[in-house]
mmCIF file of C-alpha atoms in Angstrom:
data_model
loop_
_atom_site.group_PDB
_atom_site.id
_atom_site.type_symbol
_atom_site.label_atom_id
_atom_site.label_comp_id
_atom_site.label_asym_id
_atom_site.label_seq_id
_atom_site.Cartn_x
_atom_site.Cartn_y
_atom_site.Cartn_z
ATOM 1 C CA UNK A 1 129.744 181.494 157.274
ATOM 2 C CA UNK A 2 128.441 182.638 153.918
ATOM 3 C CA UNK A 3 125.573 181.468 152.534
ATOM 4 C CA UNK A 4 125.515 178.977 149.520
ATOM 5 C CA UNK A 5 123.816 179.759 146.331
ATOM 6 C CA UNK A 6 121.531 176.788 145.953
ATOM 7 C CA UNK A 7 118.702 176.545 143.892
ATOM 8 C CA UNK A 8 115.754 177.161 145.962
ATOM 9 C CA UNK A 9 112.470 177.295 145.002
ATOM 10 C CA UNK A 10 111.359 180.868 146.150
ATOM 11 C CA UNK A 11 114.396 182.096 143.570
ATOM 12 C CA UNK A 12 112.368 182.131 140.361
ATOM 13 C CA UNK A 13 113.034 184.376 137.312
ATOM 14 C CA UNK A 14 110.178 185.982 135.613
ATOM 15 C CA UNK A 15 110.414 186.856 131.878
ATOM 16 C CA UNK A 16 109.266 186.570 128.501
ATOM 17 C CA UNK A 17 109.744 182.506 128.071
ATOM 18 C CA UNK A 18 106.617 180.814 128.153
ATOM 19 C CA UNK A 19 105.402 179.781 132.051
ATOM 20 C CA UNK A 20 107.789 177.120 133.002
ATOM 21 C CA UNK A 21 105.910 176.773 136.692
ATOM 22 C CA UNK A 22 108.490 178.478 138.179
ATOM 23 C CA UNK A 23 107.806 181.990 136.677
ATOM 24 C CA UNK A 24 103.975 182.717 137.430
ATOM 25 C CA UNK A 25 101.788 183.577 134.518
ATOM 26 C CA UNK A 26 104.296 184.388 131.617
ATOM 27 C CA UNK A 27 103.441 187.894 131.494
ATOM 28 C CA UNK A 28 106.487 189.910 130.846
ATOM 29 C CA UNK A 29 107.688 192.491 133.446
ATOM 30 C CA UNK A 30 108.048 195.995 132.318
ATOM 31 C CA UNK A 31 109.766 198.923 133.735
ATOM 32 C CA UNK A 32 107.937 201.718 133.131
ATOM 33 C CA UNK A 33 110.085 205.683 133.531
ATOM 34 C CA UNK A 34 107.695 208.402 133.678
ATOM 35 C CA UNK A 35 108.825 211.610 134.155
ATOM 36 C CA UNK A 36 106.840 213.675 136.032
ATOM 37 C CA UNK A 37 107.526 217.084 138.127
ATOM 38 C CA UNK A 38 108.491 217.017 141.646
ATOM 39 C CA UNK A 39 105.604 218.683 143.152
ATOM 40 C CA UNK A 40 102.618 217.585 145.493
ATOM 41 C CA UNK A 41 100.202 215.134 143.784
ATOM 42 C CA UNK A 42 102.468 214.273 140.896
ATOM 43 C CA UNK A 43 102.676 210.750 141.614
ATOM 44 C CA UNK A 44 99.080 210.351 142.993
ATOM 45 C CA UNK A 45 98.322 211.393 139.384
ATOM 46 C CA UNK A 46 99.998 208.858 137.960
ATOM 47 C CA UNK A 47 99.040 205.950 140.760
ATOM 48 C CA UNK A 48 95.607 206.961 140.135
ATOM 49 C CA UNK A 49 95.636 206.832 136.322
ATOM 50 C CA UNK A 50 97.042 203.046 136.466
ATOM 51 C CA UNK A 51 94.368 202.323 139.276
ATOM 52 C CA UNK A 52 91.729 203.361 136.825
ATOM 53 C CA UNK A 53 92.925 201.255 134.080
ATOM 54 C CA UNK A 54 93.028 198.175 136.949
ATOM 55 C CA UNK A 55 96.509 197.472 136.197
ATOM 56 C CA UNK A 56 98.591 196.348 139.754
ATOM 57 C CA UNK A 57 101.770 198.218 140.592
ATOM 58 C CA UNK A 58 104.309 195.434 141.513
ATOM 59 C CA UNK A 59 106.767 197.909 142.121
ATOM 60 C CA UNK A 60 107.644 201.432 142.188
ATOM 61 C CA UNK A 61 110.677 203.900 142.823
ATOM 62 C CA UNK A 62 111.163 207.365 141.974
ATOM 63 C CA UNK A 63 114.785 208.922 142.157
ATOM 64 C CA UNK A 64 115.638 212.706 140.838
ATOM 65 C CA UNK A 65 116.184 216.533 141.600
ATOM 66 C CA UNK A 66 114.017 218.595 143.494
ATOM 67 C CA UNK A 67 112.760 219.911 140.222
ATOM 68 C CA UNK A 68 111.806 216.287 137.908
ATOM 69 C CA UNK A 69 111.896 212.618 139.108
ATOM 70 C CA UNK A 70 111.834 209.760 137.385
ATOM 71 C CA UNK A 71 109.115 207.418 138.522
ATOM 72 C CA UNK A 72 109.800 203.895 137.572
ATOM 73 C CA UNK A 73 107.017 200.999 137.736
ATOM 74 C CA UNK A 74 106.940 197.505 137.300
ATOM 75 C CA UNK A 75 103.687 196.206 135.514
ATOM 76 C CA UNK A 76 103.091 192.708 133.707
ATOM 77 C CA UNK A 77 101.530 195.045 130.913
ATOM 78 C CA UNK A 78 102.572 198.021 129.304
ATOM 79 C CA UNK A 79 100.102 199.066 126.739
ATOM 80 C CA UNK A 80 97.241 199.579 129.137
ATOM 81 C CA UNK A 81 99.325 201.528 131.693
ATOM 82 C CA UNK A 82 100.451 204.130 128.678
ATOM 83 C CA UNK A 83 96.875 203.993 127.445
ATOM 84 C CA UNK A 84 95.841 205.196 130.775
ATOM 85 C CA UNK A 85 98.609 208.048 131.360
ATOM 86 C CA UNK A 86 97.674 209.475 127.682
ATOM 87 C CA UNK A 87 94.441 210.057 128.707
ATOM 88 C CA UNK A 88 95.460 211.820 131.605
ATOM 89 C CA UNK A 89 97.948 213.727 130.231
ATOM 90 C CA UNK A 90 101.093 211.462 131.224
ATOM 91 C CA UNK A 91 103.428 209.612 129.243
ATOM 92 C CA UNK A 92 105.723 206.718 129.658
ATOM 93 C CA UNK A 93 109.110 208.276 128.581
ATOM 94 C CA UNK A 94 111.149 204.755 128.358
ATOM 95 C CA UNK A 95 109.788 201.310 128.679
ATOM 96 C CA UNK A 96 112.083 197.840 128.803
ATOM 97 C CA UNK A 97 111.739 194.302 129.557
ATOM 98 C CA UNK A 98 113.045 193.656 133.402
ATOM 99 C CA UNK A 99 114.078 190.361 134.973
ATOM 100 C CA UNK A 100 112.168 189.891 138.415
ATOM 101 C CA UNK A 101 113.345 187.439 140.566
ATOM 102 C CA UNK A 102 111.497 186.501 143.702
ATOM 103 C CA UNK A 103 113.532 185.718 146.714
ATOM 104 C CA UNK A 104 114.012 184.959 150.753
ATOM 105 C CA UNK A 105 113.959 187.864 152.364
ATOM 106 C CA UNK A 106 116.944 187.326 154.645
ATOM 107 C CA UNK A 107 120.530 189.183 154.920
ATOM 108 C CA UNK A 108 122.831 188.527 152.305
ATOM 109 C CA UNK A 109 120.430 187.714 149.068
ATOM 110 C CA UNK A 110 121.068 191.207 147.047
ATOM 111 C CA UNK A 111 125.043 189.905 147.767
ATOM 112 C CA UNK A 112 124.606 186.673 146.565
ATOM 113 C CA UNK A 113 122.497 187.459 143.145
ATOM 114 C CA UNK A 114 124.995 190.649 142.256
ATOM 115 C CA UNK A 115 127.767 188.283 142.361
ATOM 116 C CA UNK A 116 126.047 185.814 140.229
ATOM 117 C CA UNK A 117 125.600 188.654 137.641
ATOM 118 C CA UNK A 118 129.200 190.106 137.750
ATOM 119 C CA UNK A 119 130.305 186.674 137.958
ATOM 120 C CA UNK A 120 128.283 186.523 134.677
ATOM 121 C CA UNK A 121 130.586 189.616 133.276
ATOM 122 C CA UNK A 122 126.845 191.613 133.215
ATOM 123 C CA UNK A 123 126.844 195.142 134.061
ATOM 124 C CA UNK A 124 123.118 196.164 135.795
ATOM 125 C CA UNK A 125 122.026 199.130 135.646
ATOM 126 C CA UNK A 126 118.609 199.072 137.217
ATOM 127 C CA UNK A 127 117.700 197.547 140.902
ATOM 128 C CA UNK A 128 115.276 197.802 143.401
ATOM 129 C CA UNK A 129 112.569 195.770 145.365
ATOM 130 C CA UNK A 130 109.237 194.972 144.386
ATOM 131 C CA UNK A 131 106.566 193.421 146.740
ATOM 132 C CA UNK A 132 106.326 190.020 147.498
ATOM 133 C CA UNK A 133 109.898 189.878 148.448
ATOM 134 C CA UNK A 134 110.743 189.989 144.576
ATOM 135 C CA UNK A 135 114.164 191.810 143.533
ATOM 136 C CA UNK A 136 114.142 193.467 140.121
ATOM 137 C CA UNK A 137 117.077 193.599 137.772
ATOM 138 C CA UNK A 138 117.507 195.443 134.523
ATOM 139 C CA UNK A 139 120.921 195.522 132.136
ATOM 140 C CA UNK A 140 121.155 195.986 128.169
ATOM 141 C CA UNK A 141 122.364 192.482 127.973
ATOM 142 C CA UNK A 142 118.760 191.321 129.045
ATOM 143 C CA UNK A 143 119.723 187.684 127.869
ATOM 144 C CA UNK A 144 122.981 187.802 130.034
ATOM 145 C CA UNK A 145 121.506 188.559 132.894
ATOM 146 C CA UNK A 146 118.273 186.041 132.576
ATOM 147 C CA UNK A 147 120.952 183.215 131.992
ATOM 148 C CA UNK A 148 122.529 185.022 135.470
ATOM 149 C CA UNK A 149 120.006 184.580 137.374
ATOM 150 C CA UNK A 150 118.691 181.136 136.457
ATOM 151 C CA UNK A 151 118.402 178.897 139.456
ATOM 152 C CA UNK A 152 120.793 176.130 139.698
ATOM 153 C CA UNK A 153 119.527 172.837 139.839
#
């Protein structure tokens, strides 16, 4: 039996519209790429510059060649997280509004919200999880995809 897409209330989508209730606190989810050297310490550098700044780390994944990987974050804020690599001699390479979407974590949810989205006709180009059972998606047609992944009422 497959499961039905029904609107539940642990699917939320996060983004730049003002707090609806079902979004948390209206920040806007970044993806952060930094591109750092594959070599020990590398991304304890960069975990400890945001630390220092006190910005959270929702989510992270690094994917690359032995020699350079590209680290990408998820942080409700950008500016202090590149404020905070600059000083320690780290830079945010590309930054982009993300679409997080928290969900059940049960089999078949990454199935049912990619076929929402290619139902949608919108081609992703950026997933992976974040904490708090949260998936995040990323395409160029950012609106697309937010109008996706709305919950159905």
């Amino acid at each position: 039996m497959r499961p039905r897409m029904t609107a539940r209330r642990s699917e939320r989508v996060q983004s730049s519209s003002p707090p609806t209730g079902r979004g948390g606190s209206g920040a806007i989810p970044y993806d952060l790429v930094i591109e750092i050297k594959n070599e020990p310490g590398a991304l304890a550098r960069v975990a400890a510059a945001i630390s220092d700044a006190g910005v959270n780390l929702a989510a992270a994944t690094c994917v690359g060649t032995a020699g350079e990987v590209e680290l990408h974050i998820l942080v409700p804020y950008a500016e202090p997280v590149k404020r905070a690599l600059a000083i320690s001699q780290l830079a945010v390479s590309r930054e982009r509004e993300v679409v997080v979407i928290e969900v059940e974590d049960r089999p078949g949810v990454l199935a049912d919200l990619t076929r929402k989205v290619a139902r949608a006709g919108v081609d992703l180009d950026l997933v992976y999880i974040a904490t708090r059972d949260r998936v995040v998606f990323g395409a160029a047609d950012l609106d697309g995809l937010k109008a996706a992944l709305e919950p159905t009422r």
